[in-house]
C-alpha atoms as one frame of an Amber mdcrd trajectory, in Angstrom:
protein
   0.080   1.071   0.087   0.911   3.559  -1.236   0.817   6.838   1.605   0.705
   9.872  -0.796  -1.441  13.274  -1.403  -3.169  13.642  -4.496  -1.259  16.464
  -6.198   2.392  13.715  -5.895   3.924  12.427  -8.799   4.626   9.086  -7.094
   1.530   8.078  -5.663   1.153   4.743  -7.049  -1.356   5.158 -10.340  -3.444
   1.677  -9.212  -3.949  -0.782  -6.556  -4.750   0.030  -2.538  -4.410   3.801
  -1.469  -4.309   5.955   1.365  -4.366   9.992   0.298  -5.266  12.516   1.896
  -6.901  15.854  -0.659  -5.994  19.502  -0.662  -8.982  19.526   0.367  -8.150
  18.426   4.554 -11.152  14.692   3.232  -9.471  10.724   3.227  -9.589   8.090
   1.030  -8.664   4.750   1.806  -9.344   2.238  -0.954  -8.310   0.840  -4.687
  -7.370   4.001  -6.736  -6.719   3.700 -10.650  -5.930   5.912 -13.237  -6.123
   9.195 -10.519 -10.141   8.796  -9.252 -11.374   5.822  -6.301 -12.465   2.152
  -8.254 -13.162  -0.556  -6.584 -14.271  -0.783  -2.753 -13.268   1.888  -0.821
 -13.531   4.508   1.994 -14.320   8.649   1.428 -14.428  10.793   4.671 -15.050
  13.921   4.527 -13.874  17.142   7.083 -17.340  17.820   7.846 -17.609  14.329
   9.462 -19.377  12.611   6.603 -18.552   9.730   5.110 -18.849   6.924   2.516
 -18.078   3.283   2.274 -18.598   0.743  -0.167 -18.619   0.698  -4.280 -16.856
   2.714  -6.781 -16.433   3.171 -10.275 -14.304   5.612 -11.427 -14.506   8.301
  -9.235 -18.121   7.752  -8.583 -20.594   6.518  -5.980 -21.596   3.020  -7.514
 -23.162  -0.134  -6.856 -23.262  -1.099  -3.236 -22.470   1.234   0.214 -23.155
   3.487   2.794 -23.438   7.230   3.368 -23.094   8.280   7.027 -23.989  12.725
   7.338 -22.266  14.162  10.453 -26.544  13.947  12.491 -25.620  10.690  11.885
 -28.452  10.239   9.547 -27.732   6.667   7.164 -28.001   5.083   3.722 -26.940
   1.740   2.773 -28.387   0.536  -0.396 -27.605   1.280  -4.568 -25.514   3.678
  -6.108 -25.191   4.911  -9.773 -23.326   8.167 -11.037 -23.086   9.437  -6.921
 -26.413   9.098  -6.890 -28.559   6.871  -4.526 -30.263   4.904  -7.315 -32.041
   1.468  -7.092 -32.914  -0.545  -4.022 -31.885   0.911  -0.242 -32.733   2.130
   2.879 -32.234   5.482   4.410 -32.991   6.830   8.025 -33.193   9.853   9.220
 -31.428  10.983  13.021 -35.350  11.769  13.918 -34.807   7.840  13.207 -37.684
   8.191  10.201 -36.650   5.229   7.888 -37.349   4.475   3.950 -37.344   1.906
   2.841 -37.930   0.915  -1.223 -36.486   2.075  -4.283 -34.310   5.665  -5.313
 -34.186   7.351  -8.926 -31.258   9.938  -8.498 -31.154  11.080  -4.672 -35.096
  10.755  -5.293 -37.929   7.734  -3.997 -39.428   6.640  -6.570 -41.186   3.197
  -7.497 -42.517   0.894  -4.486 -41.757   2.134  -0.543 -42.597   2.601   2.739
 -41.738   4.967   5.156 -42.650   4.994   9.133 -42.263   8.084  10.699 -40.756
  10.040  13.552 -44.300  10.549  14.682 -45.994   6.802  14.712 -47.699   6.968
  11.015 -46.132   5.253   7.949 -47.032   5.037   4.221 -46.974   1.805   2.182
 -47.427   2.844  -1.804 -46.354   4.292  -4.906 -44.333   7.198  -5.176 -42.674
   8.982  -7.783 -40.270  11.736  -7.529 -40.273  12.035  -3.726 -43.805  12.450
  -3.860 -46.509   9.631  -3.211 -48.266   8.677  -5.946 -50.481   6.191  -7.653
 -51.571   4.213  -4.723 -50.655   4.063  -1.463 -52.115   3.527   1.765 -51.125
   6.337   4.749 -52.336   5.091   8.730 -52.216   7.268  10.643 -51.057   6.420
  14.594 -54.417   7.508  15.862 -55.710   4.369  13.970 -57.029   6.333  10.816
 -55.781   5.450   8.074 -56.048   6.219   4.037 -56.442   3.621   1.084 -55.929
   5.366  -2.733 -54.916   7.298  -5.259 -52.183  10.042  -4.326 -50.166  13.015
  -6.429 -47.695  14.436  -5.499 -47.879  13.273  -1.475 -51.576  14.554  -1.730
 -55.029  12.408  -1.472 -55.870  12.985  -4.376 -57.697  10.638  -6.400 -60.205
   7.823  -5.972 -59.884   6.243  -2.813 -61.222   5.537   0.802 -60.558   7.743
   4.636 -60.808   4.968   7.544 -61.213   6.275  10.597 -60.145   5.041  13.568
 -64.512   5.479  15.675 -65.911   2.880  12.421 -66.719   5.535   9.836 -65.338
   5.817   6.551 -65.918   8.337   3.501 -65.754   6.229  -0.139 -64.970   8.912
  -3.470 -62.291  11.079  -5.049 -60.617  13.545  -3.575 -58.442  16.726  -4.863
 -55.366  18.691  -2.884 -56.602  16.203   0.042 -60.189  16.714   0.563 -63.181
  15.385  -0.600 -64.120  16.623  -4.049 -66.255  15.227  -6.602 -69.023  12.024
  -5.878 -68.385  11.003  -2.504 -70.558   8.595  -0.041 -69.451   9.121   3.775
 -70.538   5.953   6.449 -71.815   4.951   9.453 -71.219   1.978  11.052 -74.358
   1.693  11.923 -75.445   1.064   7.771 -76.534   4.889   7.033 -75.303   7.090
   4.337 -74.884  10.289   3.064 -74.762   9.886  -0.821 -73.693  13.875  -2.534
 -71.496  16.018  -4.559 -68.816  17.542  -1.819 -66.831  20.319  -2.419 -64.038
  23.019   0.830 -67.059  25.189  -0.125 -70.149  24.287   1.609 -72.161  26.567
  -1.387 -71.059  23.862  -3.938 -71.958  21.599  -1.168 -75.527  19.145  -2.031
 -76.212  15.918  -1.677 -78.726  12.485   0.299 -79.313  11.329   3.839 -80.058
   7.705   4.030 -81.243   6.890   7.304 -80.835   2.889   8.426 -83.176   0.769
  10.470 -81.427   1.996  13.557 -84.034   4.271  15.538 -80.429   7.043  15.823
 -81.053   9.947  13.747 -78.629  12.648  12.000 -80.297  14.558  10.395 -78.548
  17.343  11.917 -75.280  16.060  11.104 -73.286  18.976   8.537 -71.025  17.835
   5.513 -68.745  20.295   6.347 -68.206  18.454   9.591 -66.239  16.716   7.796
 -63.804  19.386   6.293 -64.146  21.519  10.126 -63.546  18.572  12.580 -62.821
  15.365  10.528 -59.910  15.676   8.484 -58.401  17.955  10.733 -56.441  14.603
  13.021 -56.128  13.507   9.324 -52.769  15.760   8.387 -50.291  14.245   6.040
 -46.161  13.911   7.866 -43.879  16.417   5.575 -40.897  14.267   6.947 -37.624
  14.580   7.318 -35.011  16.896   4.572 -31.871  15.564   3.796 -29.484  18.251
   4.170 -26.968  17.268   1.340 -27.167  14.591  -0.735 -24.226  11.728  -1.190
 -24.329  13.312  -5.281 -23.426  16.669  -3.840 -20.270  15.914  -1.992 -18.883
  14.097  -5.402 -15.103  15.438  -4.607 -14.587  17.041  -8.448 -11.475  14.939
  -9.260 -10.246  16.116 -12.512  -9.903  19.829 -10.339  -7.756  18.191  -6.636
  -5.595  16.668  -9.722  -3.900  19.646 -10.639  -0.683  19.758  -9.341  -0.907
  22.818  -7.060   1.121  24.961  -8.796  -1.713  25.241 -10.834   0.136  22.912
 -14.324  -1.253  20.642 -15.831  -0.486  16.482 -15.323  -0.352  14.579 -18.007
  -1.871  11.399 -17.706  -0.623   7.611 -18.890  -2.331   8.264 -21.663  -0.510
  11.475 -23.038  -3.854  13.884 -22.838  -3.423  16.430 -20.308  -6.273  16.185
 -17.096  -6.950  20.006 -17.075  -6.934  23.116 -18.113  -5.788  26.462 -17.574
  -7.707  30.722 -18.099  -5.007  32.770 -18.913  -7.699  35.453 -18.735 -11.884
  35.834 -18.221 -13.679  36.184 -20.992 -13.891  40.343 -21.173  -9.400  40.113
 -22.241  -7.826  39.822 -24.887  -7.332  36.275 -25.680  -9.200  33.240 -23.553
  -7.659  29.625 -23.420  -7.910  26.690 -21.922  -5.546  23.816 -22.928  -3.946
  23.250 -26.071  -7.266  23.246 -27.113 -10.646  24.805 -27.123 -11.524  28.018
 -26.458 -10.215  30.522 -28.613 -10.171  34.390 -28.136  -8.619  36.197 -31.441
  -7.763  40.170 -31.683 -10.553  41.487 -33.009 -13.002  39.521 -29.844 -14.892
  37.179 -31.305 -15.293  33.626 -30.867 -14.862  30.415 -33.047 -17.100  28.497
 -32.886 -16.384  24.770 -30.633 -17.630  21.312 -31.609 -19.682  20.433 -29.220
 -17.848  17.061 -27.394 -14.371  19.746 -26.804 -16.026  22.233 -25.621 -19.304
  22.295 -23.081 -18.636  22.484 -19.905 -14.934  21.455 -20.003 -14.405  22.605
 -16.404 -15.515  24.850 -12.875 -14.328  27.421 -14.458 -16.167  27.840 -17.914
 -19.720  26.057 -15.707 -19.440  28.934 -13.293 -18.445  32.249 -15.499 -19.811
  31.412 -18.426 -20.753  34.045 -21.360 -25.278  35.243 -21.564 -27.075  32.568
 -23.806 -28.078  33.291 -27.071 -31.286  33.633 -26.909 -33.813  32.524 -30.131
 -35.414  36.081 -32.867 -35.608  39.466 -33.137 -37.399  41.574 -30.537 -39.909
  42.950 -31.950 -39.612  47.050 -31.692 -41.822  49.813 -32.531 -40.771  50.373
 -36.281 -41.380  46.615 -36.765 -43.958  45.722 -39.209 -45.459  43.249 -37.157
 -45.131  45.625 -34.695 -48.787  46.583 -34.656 -50.213  43.146 -35.159 -47.884
  42.170 -31.913 -50.331  44.857 -29.677 -53.149  43.405 -30.981 -52.231  40.227
 -29.682 -51.742  41.229 -26.308 -54.357  43.466 -25.981 -56.611  40.154 -27.152
 -55.248  37.537 -24.914 -55.113  40.445 -21.404 -59.057  41.067 -22.536 -60.011
  37.251 -23.036 -57.957  36.097 -19.774 -59.046  38.311 -17.702 -62.832  38.476
 -18.857 -64.543  37.437 -15.475 -65.983  33.933 -16.165 -68.140  31.276 -14.378
 -66.486  28.828 -12.085 -65.196  25.902 -14.326 -65.182  22.829 -13.351 -63.020
  20.396 -15.352 -65.849  17.895 -16.421 -67.042  20.433 -19.930 -70.582  20.088
 -21.819 -70.543  19.410 -25.380 -71.690  22.591 -25.971 -68.659  24.067 -25.684
 -66.921  22.531 -28.255 -69.484  23.836 -30.121 -66.726  24.559 -33.887 -69.963
  27.788 -33.453 -68.823  28.634 -30.039 -66.806  32.024 -31.192 -67.068  35.562
 -30.069 -66.021  38.629 -31.645 -64.550  42.442 -30.166 -63.814  45.114 -31.545
 -60.747  47.565 -30.823 -61.941  50.792 -31.365 -58.437  52.567 -30.898 -60.748
  55.514 -28.105 -61.556  52.497 -26.165 -65.185  51.090 -25.961 -67.470  49.671
 -22.712 -65.210  47.010 -22.748 -61.413  47.298 -24.222 -59.407  49.810 -23.284
 -58.083  53.043 -25.619 -55.205  52.055 -27.268 -52.027  53.279 -30.347 -53.486
  50.910 -32.728 -55.499  50.820 -35.361 -59.063  49.854 -34.902 -59.379  45.248
 -35.603 -61.155  42.317 -34.720 -60.750  39.840 -32.096 -61.965  36.388 -32.337
 -61.836  33.005 -29.739 -62.531  30.291 -30.307 -63.555  27.716 -27.674 -62.608
  29.854 -25.023 -64.388  28.638 -22.202 -62.538  24.833 -23.411 -58.947  26.519
 -23.406 -59.460  28.834 -20.198 -60.050  24.923 -17.885 -56.876  23.412 -20.189
 -55.155  26.746 -18.898 -56.787  25.649 -15.231 -55.747  21.687 -16.608 -52.355
  22.579 -16.997 -51.569  24.659 -13.126 -51.380  27.479 -15.649 -51.599  31.164
 -13.596 -53.814  33.303 -15.435 -52.307  36.403 -14.043 -48.689  34.974 -14.463
 -50.082  34.217 -18.552 -50.858  38.151 -19.042 -47.663  38.930 -17.460 -46.012
  36.574 -19.838 -47.523  36.946 -22.447 -49.163  40.883 -22.809 -46.773  42.487
 -20.107 -44.299  44.975 -19.849 -41.959  43.045 -22.901 -42.502  42.731 -26.274
 -42.482  39.476 -27.833 -39.167  37.875 -30.170 -39.443  36.832 -33.891 -37.897
  34.199 -34.596 -35.783  34.997 -38.152 -37.755  32.650 -41.055 -41.530  31.094
 -40.587 -41.561  27.271 -40.700 -41.806  24.663 -43.300 -45.801  25.132 -43.219
 -45.339  28.988 -43.972 -46.174  30.215 -40.358 -44.348  32.687 -38.071 -43.098
  31.532 -34.816 -43.641  34.582 -31.668 -41.666  33.704 -27.915 -42.364  35.641
 -25.383 -39.962  37.188 -23.430 -39.616  34.565 -20.520 -39.236  31.744 -23.032
 -42.190  30.370 -21.683 -45.525  30.582 -24.210 -44.572  29.853 -27.692 -47.720
  31.086 -31.062 -47.316  30.755 -34.067 -49.588  31.540 -36.783 -52.156  28.731
 -38.482 -54.042  28.189 -41.689 -57.299  28.168 -42.419 -57.254  23.991 -42.694
 -54.955  23.567 -39.516 -57.609  25.559 -37.080 -60.910  23.471 -38.644 -58.640
  21.105 -37.258 -57.676  21.212 -34.177 -61.410  22.268 -33.275 -62.577  19.284
 -34.899 -60.005  17.109 -32.644 -60.454  19.259 -29.225 -63.500  17.160 -27.796
 -60.991  13.681 -27.841 -57.759  15.980 -27.709 -58.723  17.852 -23.963 -60.121
  14.790 -23.092 -56.687  12.780 -23.262 -54.567  15.593 -21.666 -57.641  15.106
 -18.957 -56.762  11.670 -18.866 -52.936  11.326 -18.888 -51.182  14.409 -16.980
 -48.182  13.431 -18.512 -48.814  13.289 -22.244 -45.985  14.255 -24.429 -48.002
  16.135 -27.233 -47.769  20.229 -26.953 -50.080  21.929 -25.208 -52.578  24.319
 -26.363 -53.586  27.762 -24.062 -55.700  29.724 -26.291 -56.536  30.274 -30.398
 -57.105  33.718 -31.344 -57.823  35.339 -34.359 -56.574  39.041 -34.845 -59.342
  41.076 -37.797 -57.625  44.101 -39.712 -59.366  47.075 -40.662 -58.933  48.544
 -44.083 -59.009  47.510 -47.992 -57.323  44.162 -47.018 -59.544  43.147 -43.850
 -56.347  40.663 -43.627 -57.044  37.816 -40.343 -54.268  36.085 -38.703 -55.339
  32.845 -36.718 -52.766  31.786 -33.827 -52.447  29.746 -30.831 -50.080  29.661
 -27.748 -47.976  26.884 -27.369 -46.346  25.568 -24.062 -42.673  26.226 -24.960
 -40.370  22.644 -24.523 -37.179  24.544 -24.284 -38.093  27.148 -21.665 -34.981
  25.964 -19.266 -32.342  27.376 -17.538 -30.378  24.775 -19.189 -28.829  25.597
 -21.622 -29.967  23.005 -24.900 -27.039  21.995 -27.361 -29.115  19.674 -29.567
 -31.209  19.941 -31.175 -33.320  16.733 -33.249 -36.526  16.288 -34.755 -37.699
  13.250 -35.980 -39.958  11.510 -37.598 -39.380   8.248 -38.456 -39.168   9.135
 -42.345 -35.673   9.650 -43.426 -36.003  11.079 -47.446 -35.313  14.739 -46.951
 -34.620  14.205 -43.044 -30.823  16.152 -43.114 -29.935  19.575 -42.850 -28.933
  21.896 -45.425 -26.419  23.911 -43.232 -23.173  22.816 -43.574 -21.625  21.685
 -41.083 -19.727  24.817 -39.790 -23.362  26.724 -39.373 -24.068  24.520 -37.611
 -25.358  25.382 -34.047 -26.909  25.393 -30.937 -30.086  26.432 -32.305 -30.062
  24.678 -35.237 -32.616  21.529 -35.574 -31.302  18.699 -36.726 -32.710  16.100
 -38.032 -33.323  12.030 -37.913 -30.727  10.761 -40.403 -28.003  13.759 -38.763
 -29.210  11.831 -35.863 -26.048  10.173 -33.690 -26.647   9.101 -30.502 -29.559
   6.895 -28.742 -29.853   7.435 -25.467 -30.569   5.633 -22.564 -33.301   6.130
 -19.739 -33.718   4.368 -15.602 -35.319   1.573 -16.288 -38.887   2.994 -14.453
 -39.048   6.209 -17.047 -38.374   4.098 -19.765 -41.192   1.903 -19.081 -42.907
   4.973 -18.771 -41.947   6.880 -21.775 -43.147   3.863 -23.770 -46.352   3.647
 -22.974 -47.238   7.672 -23.013 -45.927   6.865 -27.196 -47.986   4.604 -27.316
 -50.621   6.782 -26.453 -50.335   9.818 -27.294 -49.343   7.818 -31.145 -52.920
   6.018 -30.029 -53.828   9.225 -29.670 -53.145  10.947 -33.078 -53.628   7.982
 -35.138 -57.806   8.049 -34.161 -57.443  11.620 -35.329 -56.191  11.309 -38.295
 -53.322  13.022 -37.443 -49.479  12.909 -40.117 -46.543  14.880 -39.791 -46.307
  15.360 -36.445 -42.173  14.582 -35.019 -40.198  13.974 -31.256 -38.462  17.384
 -30.667 -35.459  16.673 -28.507 -33.215  19.270 -26.424 -30.111  17.664 -25.110
 -27.424  19.577 -22.101 -24.967  17.507 -22.375 -23.598  17.503 -18.562 -20.233
  17.397 -19.203 -17.991  16.997 -22.017 -14.195  16.145 -21.673 -10.729  16.386
 -24.455 -10.523  13.889 -26.290  -7.905  11.618 -27.171  -6.416  12.581 -29.962
  -6.628  16.402 -31.682  -9.544  15.054 -33.902 -13.135  16.000 -33.032 -16.208
  14.155 -33.874 -18.516  16.130 -35.716 -22.161  17.848 -34.868 -24.192  16.075
 -37.192 -21.756  12.428 -37.422 -19.820  12.508 -40.524 -16.482  13.596 -39.149
 -14.109  11.235 -37.867 -11.463  11.708 -35.400  -7.790  11.131 -37.111  -6.998
   8.043 -35.550 -10.689   6.521 -36.103 -10.462   6.928 -32.225 -13.726   8.713
 -30.968 -14.109  10.930 -27.909 -14.608  10.505 -23.890 -16.666  11.281 -21.410
 -13.952  12.326 -18.773 -13.249  10.609 -15.579 -13.276  13.982 -14.106 -17.021
  15.477 -14.070 -18.263  18.993 -12.918 -21.858  16.869 -11.522 -21.341  19.254
  -8.789 -21.074  22.018 -10.574 -24.014  21.526 -12.631 -26.563  19.351  -9.581
 -26.141  23.059  -8.163 -27.983  24.059 -10.618 -30.554  22.386 -11.552 -31.851
  20.235  -8.621 -34.322  22.813  -7.515 -36.333  22.779 -11.111 -39.095  20.306
 -11.110 -38.637  17.197 -12.734 -41.292  14.842 -15.311 -41.230  13.185 -18.347
 -39.703  14.649 -21.040 -39.335  17.518 -18.624 -35.269  17.617 -17.266 -34.695
  13.955 -17.488 -31.604  12.561 -16.573 -30.548  10.090 -19.212 -26.718   9.116
 -21.269 -26.881   9.716 -24.815 -24.168   6.770 -26.654 -22.730   7.721 -29.633
 -23.662   5.935 -32.743 -22.467   5.671 -36.691 -24.360   4.765 -39.022 -21.697
   2.441 -41.758 -23.945   2.530 -44.608 -27.367   4.954 -45.808 -29.879   1.541
 -45.226 -29.262   2.432 -41.514 -31.844   3.381 -39.200 -30.833   4.082 -37.073
 -26.345   4.069 -36.394 -24.459   1.650 -34.696 -23.777   2.487 -30.763 -19.783
   2.556 -30.023 -19.543   2.566 -26.117 -19.108   6.456 -25.729 -20.743   7.792
 -22.981 -22.305  11.273 -22.136 -24.406  12.479 -18.940 -27.234  14.569 -20.867
 -30.292  16.366 -19.336 -33.250  15.676 -21.750 -36.253  17.415 -22.987 -38.932
  15.528 -25.900 -41.930  16.449 -27.019 -44.636  15.399 -29.452 -44.702  18.706
 -32.167 -46.523  19.868 -34.909 -49.624  17.464 -34.018 -52.233  19.610 -36.916
 -51.555  18.187 -40.086 -54.652  15.969 -40.993 -54.209  12.706 -44.048 -55.884
  15.141 -46.580 -56.010  16.019 -49.873 -53.348  17.337 -50.180 -51.495  15.010
 -48.532 -52.674  11.982 -50.551 -51.527  13.719 -53.359 -47.869  14.022 -52.730
 -47.783  10.658 -50.773 -49.470   9.223 -54.410 -46.793  11.582 -56.094 -43.143
  11.216 -54.030 -44.218   7.328 -53.969 -43.602   7.478 -57.961 -39.767   8.930
 -56.771 -39.432   6.937 -53.267 -39.723   4.438 -51.473 -43.567   4.982 -50.207
 -42.020   4.138 -47.204 -39.589   6.564 -46.848 -41.779   9.730 -47.266 -43.451
  11.729 -44.378 -46.910  12.172 -46.182 -48.164   8.788 -45.892 -51.494   6.963
 -43.851 -51.021   8.019 -40.424 -51.735   4.059 -39.789 -48.130   3.684 -41.112
 -47.140   6.372 -40.133 -47.797   5.827 -35.821 -46.092   2.649 -36.615 -43.435
   3.538 -38.698 -42.833   6.446 -35.635 -42.976   4.431 -32.063 -40.514   1.393
 -34.314 -38.420   4.572 -34.648 -38.606   6.082 -31.653 -38.307   2.429 -29.666
 -34.625   2.181 -31.318 -33.869   5.898 -30.185 -34.959   5.358 -26.911 -33.750
   2.307 -25.119 -33.944   1.553 -21.657 -30.677   1.815 -19.401 -28.737  -1.178
 -18.137
């Protein structure tokens, strides 16, 4: 066994070692290529300790992590995270035993709270969600559905005195149809609401002489549920993944020089000055600032997240689109749009119910409002020319916004606030223009009349689909409107407000639009012009994405549900839009680099690989509070692929892995298989393989889309 400091050039590279780190931390155990690998024990100066298995500097396998407070986790780890089966025992004695995914309780698990309560059932993203049973110390118990840690859905509450409620719940309280029963056989059936005004029902006495006619259903809310508080549980002070050392940083010598690994590559980089200076360099490769102040574009695998200095002091993110300021050709249209949406959303309406009547979806359910410059009884004065405003099915879209948890005030502030919209530089292939709100939350797309008809036609099915499947990947629609300009043109501009899939503080480094068709599905841009805002296509794809087992199952199920819905509505030509954030990218083994589209090769055929010296600490700190859901902010691994011939649907995996954050969703869902698409199919079929073109029957399109997507996304084993 050797004993050495980590910055000692003579430190053993392989074998059992004892290492004292510059921070004061101490490691003892197996070591390989500059980091722990095998079994080892790590002691932090603050009293934290890990004992167990390591893989390339990260806790991976079985191990035990102890906190100074006395809390412990014993179980499986993966890439530094509590991941797999494990038991967490808090400093107060609270114990959770079950499955974890990236530090979050996920799957089946049981928790015993320090106050004597316990829960057993399903978890999702750290909260009780799905089916579960909660037992209070006083004998009360609930069995049924949960959502985000609250009783939500269909379930039964049984009190220790024998009373019980069977029915629906919302946010921890009875809501909707339900029955309250007494042990003597009497019961109350009705519509339940925390607001007594909406409560109504009928009491049915039993054969017993005992009567309860003076009983008030609100007693359930005011008294019965007072002793049914859900325990919040103990907070973890710091996650083990946040404690992992940055081996990239600690492997540098104290004098700041770079060390060479056994393979000859540099283990670090030095920054000669910040981005405000005349030159910036990272080692022998990477970013270089020229005398004119410009920074040359880097290949993605060489430049993103290469070190802590770059992570902490990065230049402002490039924002898409041109701000629509005064003098812009669409400035007045933007004002009209903002005035109209403020009027639509701010207008008082009836109390919302998720159970909409058929009449709300009637295509004739549309309303015109006149906006004269001087104002009217219902509209404010404005500096624009007179225009008319149309709302399509306003009650449906108002209810959709509620269903998607969109706050009306925030919605208006995003679209109609002081900040102008941004127009994307060029219209889409369909000729539609896109506008982004300043906060990037919403995208506004101009529409053809035919697209409006498709959306209104499919609106009832769309509403039922997104209501049934909250994690649907299909585009979220928030409003459908029309502006009719006055004057000689009488021009009508129809548009829809949608959620922006890439509304995130996390940088999107690569974008792919995947249909599963191959005719013309490549980017026309020269490789030198491809950057993080370029949307690449099927034939440009050079990755497969590995999802955690639970996420993969959920992903496959939801893609099937969404495709069934679109197929039933005779929709085709939709695509899966994917955004990638690379969490860590290393210096290549050689001076060669891979091209962003996968068309280039390294000089000696050896592809770049992920560094063993990760910057996970920085990434986790910046994103750990961001919400995670299917398609949003999902951690995964991207494996590089190579197509060896043009017939390959998906390239062959190379074993080169990247830790990524994924954003994805199904977009462009308003193209039905109309006569124009049938003619396009007939025409292109004479020139190309009919199965390779985009315009095909919705049933064939759905099957081809799924087959392709399920080759691109696979389970991470």
